[in-house]
Amino acid sequence: MKWLSASSLALFAALGLVQLSGATAAAATPTFTLNPAFCTPVCGASQLAERSWTKPARANYEEQTVEVDVAASDLLQAGIENVFVSTMSGDQAFAPSGQFTANATGGGIGIVLGSAHPPYHPTCVGADFSNRQFGIFAYSWGDPYGPTAGMVACKNIAKSALASGTVRISINTYCGMGLRPLCDVTAKLTHLQTGVVLATASASNVRIKNPLAARKVWYGVSNYDAAAPNYPVTFTPRTETYYADVEPGCNPICP
C-alpha cells in the first residue's frame, strides 16, 4: 500500500529525490497481563510497547505494524469488556489508577475487540449478544468523551469461533503527509490453532488525532461501570515496527 514501489523508492533515493528512514524494529514487548481497575464510568488498564518511535521531520509516508496474540477465551467474558490495540499514538489511554490519562485515548488508530452491548455501534451491523465485535477505531485526543471518528469499520464474530485457543490481532496503518495525516488501515483476526481468519477489516482516509510526532503503540483492556467480576487479559506481542520515508533537505529553502 505504499505510494511508491520498493524499486522506485530505491531509484529515487539513489537520485537524491527521497531519503529512506528504513524500517525500525526490535524484539517485541515481552508477554504481560492487564487487569482493569474497578471504577466508573469507564476504567481500564493499558501498557505502552517497550519501544516507541518519533515521526521524522518532513516525513512524507509512514507505516506501523503490530501483531499481538491473546487467548480467545479472554474475549468471551461477561460484561462489556473490550481489548484494544493502538498504533501511531501519542499516549496511552489509561493511567495506573484506571482512569483516562490527560491525553486519552492517545489519538492513534487501532483495534477494538470484544463484547457487544446495546446500544450497538451503527457500524457493527448485525451485532447482538451472540457475537463479538472486531473494529478499526480512530482514537480521540485529550477528550475521550468528546466527538471522534470512533468506529470506522466493524465485523461481527460468533462466540463459538472464540471458544478456545489463541487469536492473533494484526493491524497495519499507512499514513501520508501532514501533522495529522490521513491513513489507510487494514486489520485481521486469525485463530492460530486452526489457521482460520475470523475477521478482516479495512478503512481509508482515517485522520489521526494525535498532534505529536510520537508514534507509540499501546495495548489495553476496559471495564465499564465497575462491572464484576473483573477479568485480566494476557497480551503476547509478536511484531512492533515503524517505517518512514523522508524527503531530503532543501537548498536553499524548502517549499
Short mmCIF file of C-alpha atoms in Angstrom, two decimals:
data_model
loop_
_atom_site.label_atom_id
_atom_site.label_comp_id
_atom_site.label_asym_id
_atom_site.label_seq_id
_atom_site.Cartn_x
_atom_site.Cartn_y
_atom_site.Cartn_z
CA MET A 1 0.00 0.00 0.00
CA LYS A 2 2.99 2.29 -0.30
CA TRP A 3 2.59 5.13 -2.74
CA LEU A 4 5.83 4.08 -4.47
CA SER A 5 7.18 0.61 -5.14
CA ALA A 6 10.34 -0.51 -3.37
CA SER A 7 12.28 -0.35 -6.64
CA SER A 8 11.02 3.17 -7.33
CA LEU A 9 11.96 4.29 -3.83
CA ALA A 10 15.45 2.84 -4.24
CA LEU A 11 15.86 4.65 -7.57
CA PHE A 12 14.63 7.96 -6.15
CA ALA A 13 16.94 7.55 -3.16
CA ALA A 14 19.88 6.97 -5.49
CA LEU A 15 18.96 10.16 -7.34
CA GLY A 16 18.71 12.07 -4.07
CA LEU A 17 14.99 12.73 -4.50
CA VAL A 18 13.89 10.87 -1.38
CA GLN A 19 15.51 9.61 1.79
CA LEU A 20 14.51 6.34 3.37
CA SER A 21 14.49 6.17 7.14
CA GLY A 22 14.23 2.41 6.94
CA ALA A 23 12.14 0.02 8.98
CA THR A 24 12.90 0.21 12.66
CA ALA A 25 12.23 -2.99 14.57
CA ALA A 26 13.44 -4.67 17.70
CA ALA A 27 12.35 -7.59 19.82
CA ALA A 28 8.67 -7.19 20.59
CA THR A 29 7.48 -6.30 24.08
CA PRO A 30 7.52 -9.37 26.38
CA THR A 31 4.23 -11.02 27.39
CA PHE A 32 2.26 -9.09 30.01
CA THR A 33 -1.17 -9.17 31.67
CA LEU A 34 -3.56 -6.25 32.19
CA ASN A 35 -6.35 -6.23 34.75
CA PRO A 36 -8.63 -3.16 34.61
CA ALA A 37 -9.50 -1.30 37.79
CA PHE A 38 -12.95 -1.15 39.39
CA CYS A 39 -14.22 2.40 38.87
CA THR A 40 -16.83 4.32 36.91
CA PRO A 41 -17.97 5.22 34.35
CA VAL A 42 -15.23 3.75 32.17
CA CYS A 43 -11.98 2.44 33.55
CA GLY A 44 -9.26 0.22 32.24
CA ALA A 45 -5.63 -0.72 32.11
CA SER A 46 -3.13 -0.08 29.35
CA GLN A 47 0.55 -0.52 28.64
CA LEU A 48 2.83 1.08 26.09
CA ALA A 49 5.09 -1.08 23.94
CA GLU A 50 8.65 -1.09 25.26
CA ARG A 51 9.87 0.77 22.20
CA SER A 52 8.44 3.98 20.78
CA TRP A 53 9.28 6.00 17.68
CA THR A 54 9.27 9.62 16.56
CA LYS A 55 7.97 10.81 13.20
CA PRO A 56 10.95 12.28 11.30
CA ALA A 57 10.81 15.89 10.16
CA ARG A 58 9.47 16.13 6.59
CA ALA A 59 8.30 12.54 6.57
CA ASN A 60 6.10 12.00 3.54
CA TYR A 61 4.98 8.46 4.30
CA GLU A 62 4.69 6.33 7.46
CA GLU A 63 3.60 2.85 8.31
CA GLN A 64 3.28 0.95 11.57
CA THR A 65 2.58 -2.75 12.02
CA VAL A 66 1.53 -4.60 15.15
CA GLU A 67 0.75 -8.28 15.71
CA VAL A 68 -0.27 -9.49 19.15
CA ASP A 69 -1.67 -12.78 20.46
CA VAL A 70 -4.38 -13.10 23.11
CA ALA A 71 -6.29 -16.11 24.45
CA ALA A 72 -9.60 -16.41 22.61
CA SER A 73 -11.45 -17.08 25.86
CA ASP A 74 -10.35 -13.66 27.16
CA LEU A 75 -12.74 -12.15 24.62
CA LEU A 76 -15.76 -14.12 25.89
CA GLN A 77 -16.03 -12.84 29.43
CA ALA A 78 -19.21 -11.40 30.89
CA GLY A 79 -19.97 -7.69 30.82
CA ILE A 80 -18.81 -5.34 28.08
CA GLU A 81 -15.07 -5.64 28.48
CA ASN A 82 -13.01 -4.80 25.38
CA VAL A 83 -9.44 -5.35 24.23
CA PHE A 84 -7.61 -2.51 22.47
CA VAL A 85 -4.52 -2.11 20.31
CA SER A 86 -3.46 1.31 19.06
CA THR A 87 -0.83 2.38 16.52
CA MET A 88 0.51 5.88 15.78
CA SER A 89 -0.44 7.07 19.29
CA GLY A 90 0.95 9.96 21.29
CA ASP A 91 -0.03 8.50 24.65
CA GLN A 92 -1.81 5.54 26.19
CA ALA A 93 -5.45 5.52 27.27
CA PHE A 94 -5.37 4.74 30.98
CA ALA A 95 -3.40 5.93 34.00
CA PRO A 96 -2.29 3.49 36.74
CA SER A 97 -5.43 4.46 38.69
CA GLY A 98 -7.56 3.07 35.89
CA GLN A 99 -8.90 6.48 34.90
CA PHE A 100 -8.28 8.04 31.49
CA THR A 101 -4.99 9.85 31.01
CA ALA A 102 -4.98 13.58 30.26
CA ASN A 103 -4.35 12.80 26.58
CA ALA A 104 -6.74 9.84 26.37
CA THR A 105 -7.26 7.96 24.29
CA GLY A 106 -3.94 8.70 22.60
CA GLY A 107 -5.04 9.96 19.21
CA GLY A 108 -3.85 6.94 17.23
CA ILE A 109 -5.64 4.42 15.05
CA GLY A 110 -6.20 0.87 16.19
CA ILE A 111 -8.46 -2.02 17.05
CA VAL A 112 -11.36 -2.54 19.43
CA LEU A 113 -12.16 -6.20 20.03
CA GLY A 114 -14.65 -7.54 22.50
CA SER A 115 -18.17 -7.92 23.72
CA ALA A 116 -21.28 -6.45 22.22
CA HIS A 117 -23.61 -4.38 24.38
CA PRO A 118 -26.66 -2.29 23.44
CA PRO A 119 -26.77 0.29 22.02
CA TYR A 120 -24.56 -1.28 19.38
CA HIS A 121 -22.39 0.96 17.24
CA PRO A 122 -24.19 1.58 13.92
CA THR A 123 -21.09 0.46 12.03
CA CYS A 124 -21.47 -3.03 13.58
CA VAL A 125 -24.46 -4.12 11.50
CA GLY A 126 -25.93 -7.34 12.88
CA ALA A 127 -24.32 -7.07 16.33
CA ASP A 128 -26.12 -8.94 19.12
CA PHE A 129 -25.38 -10.85 22.32
CA SER A 130 -24.32 -13.96 20.38
CA ASN A 131 -21.30 -12.35 18.77
CA ARG A 132 -18.29 -10.15 19.42
CA GLN A 133 -17.04 -7.14 17.51
CA PHE A 134 -13.73 -6.56 15.70
CA GLY A 135 -13.43 -2.96 14.60
CA ILE A 136 -10.96 -0.36 13.40
CA PHE A 137 -11.15 2.64 15.71
CA ALA A 138 -9.94 6.23 15.41
CA TYR A 139 -8.94 7.19 18.94
CA SER A 140 -9.59 10.66 20.35
CA TRP A 141 -7.02 13.04 21.84
CA GLY A 142 -7.45 14.70 25.24
CA ASP A 143 -11.24 14.24 25.29
CA PRO A 144 -12.31 10.56 25.39
CA TYR A 145 -15.97 11.54 25.76
CA GLY A 146 -15.88 14.17 23.01
CA PRO A 147 -16.58 13.91 19.29
CA THR A 148 -14.39 11.42 17.47
CA ALA A 149 -14.50 9.43 14.27
CA GLY A 150 -14.77 6.37 16.51
CA MET A 151 -15.50 3.04 14.88
CA VAL A 152 -14.79 3.28 11.16
CA ALA A 153 -15.06 -0.42 10.22
CA CYS A 154 -16.60 -3.32 12.14
CA LYS A 155 -17.08 -7.07 11.72
CA ASN A 156 -19.06 -9.46 13.94
CA ILE A 157 -17.59 -12.77 15.13
CA ALA A 158 -19.65 -15.66 16.50
CA LYS A 159 -18.83 -16.57 20.11
CA SER A 160 -18.49 -20.20 19.06
CA ALA A 161 -15.44 -19.28 16.98
CA LEU A 162 -13.72 -17.91 20.09
CA ALA A 163 -14.38 -20.78 22.48
CA SER A 164 -10.74 -21.84 22.84
CA GLY A 165 -7.22 -21.37 21.58
CA THR A 166 -5.30 -18.21 20.75
CA VAL A 167 -6.11 -15.44 18.30
CA ARG A 168 -3.70 -13.04 16.63
CA ILE A 169 -4.67 -9.41 16.14
CA SER A 170 -2.84 -7.85 13.17
CA ILE A 171 -3.03 -4.19 12.19
CA ASN A 172 -1.21 -2.21 9.52
CA THR A 173 -1.50 1.58 9.39
CA TYR A 174 -0.26 3.52 6.35
CA CYS A 175 -0.20 7.33 6.54
CA GLY A 176 0.56 10.26 4.26
CA MET A 177 1.94 13.74 4.84
CA GLY A 178 0.78 16.33 7.36
CA LEU A 179 0.70 16.99 11.07
CA ARG A 180 -2.36 14.80 11.45
CA PRO A 181 -2.24 12.77 8.26
CA LEU A 182 -4.91 10.65 6.63
CA CYS A 183 -4.27 6.93 6.90
CA ASP A 184 -5.33 3.66 5.32
CA VAL A 185 -5.75 0.78 7.76
CA THR A 186 -6.05 -2.98 7.36
CA ALA A 187 -6.67 -5.41 10.20
CA LYS A 188 -7.11 -9.14 10.62
CA LEU A 189 -8.07 -11.57 13.38
CA THR A 190 -6.70 -15.10 12.96
CA HIS A 191 -7.25 -18.24 15.07
CA LEU A 192 -3.72 -19.63 15.41
CA GLN A 193 -4.63 -23.25 16.12
CA THR A 194 -7.00 -23.64 13.16
CA GLY A 195 -5.49 -21.04 10.84
CA VAL A 196 -8.96 -19.66 10.17
CA VAL A 197 -9.19 -15.93 9.53
CA LEU A 198 -12.10 -14.92 11.76
CA ALA A 199 -12.42 -11.35 10.55
CA THR A 200 -10.82 -8.76 8.30
CA ALA A 201 -11.49 -5.04 8.19
CA SER A 202 -10.16 -2.06 6.29
CA ALA A 203 -10.70 1.68 6.20
CA SER A 204 -9.37 4.56 4.10
CA ASN A 205 -8.73 8.24 4.79
CA VAL A 206 -8.86 7.91 8.58
CA ARG A 207 -7.44 11.03 10.22
CA ILE A 208 -5.00 10.71 13.11
CA LYS A 209 -6.00 12.80 16.14
CA ASN A 210 -2.51 12.59 17.68
CA PRO A 211 -0.97 16.12 17.46
CA LEU A 212 2.52 14.93 18.45
CA ALA A 213 5.39 13.43 16.48
CA ALA A 214 5.41 10.45 18.88
CA ARG A 215 4.45 7.17 17.24
CA LYS A 216 3.69 4.84 20.13
CA VAL A 217 1.88 1.51 20.39
CA TRP A 218 -0.35 0.77 23.35
CA TYR A 219 -2.37 -2.24 24.44
CA GLY A 220 -5.37 -2.04 26.73
CA VAL A 221 -8.45 -3.59 28.28
CA SER A 222 -11.52 -1.78 29.62
CA ASN A 223 -14.05 -2.23 32.37
CA TYR A 224 -17.38 -0.37 32.17
CA ASP A 225 -19.31 0.80 35.23
CA ALA A 226 -17.20 -1.25 37.67
CA ALA A 227 -18.58 -4.48 36.25
CA ALA A 228 -17.71 -7.58 38.27
CA PRO A 229 -16.05 -9.99 38.08
CA ASN A 230 -13.04 -8.24 36.63
CA TYR A 231 -11.17 -10.31 34.04
CA PRO A 232 -7.48 -9.93 33.15
CA VAL A 233 -6.20 -10.25 29.59
CA THR A 234 -2.73 -11.50 28.67
CA PHE A 235 -1.01 -9.99 25.63
CA THR A 236 1.89 -11.57 23.74
CA PRO A 237 3.20 -9.06 21.19
CA ARG A 238 4.84 -10.64 18.13
CA THR A 239 5.59 -7.70 15.85
CA GLU A 240 6.01 -3.97 16.57
CA THR A 241 7.55 -1.96 13.71
CA TYR A 242 7.61 1.57 12.33
CA TYR A 243 8.84 2.84 8.96
CA ALA A 244 9.00 6.29 7.38
CA ASP A 245 10.05 7.77 4.05
CA VAL A 246 11.66 11.20 4.46
CA GLU A 247 12.14 13.96 1.92
CA PRO A 248 15.75 15.14 1.59
CA GLY A 249 16.84 18.51 2.89
CA CYS A 250 16.21 21.51 0.64
CA ASN A 251 18.75 24.03 -0.58
CA PRO A 252 18.45 26.91 -0.07
CA ILE A 253 14.83 26.70 1.14
CA CYS A 254 12.02 24.19 1.25
CA PRO A 255 8.70 24.91 -0.40
#
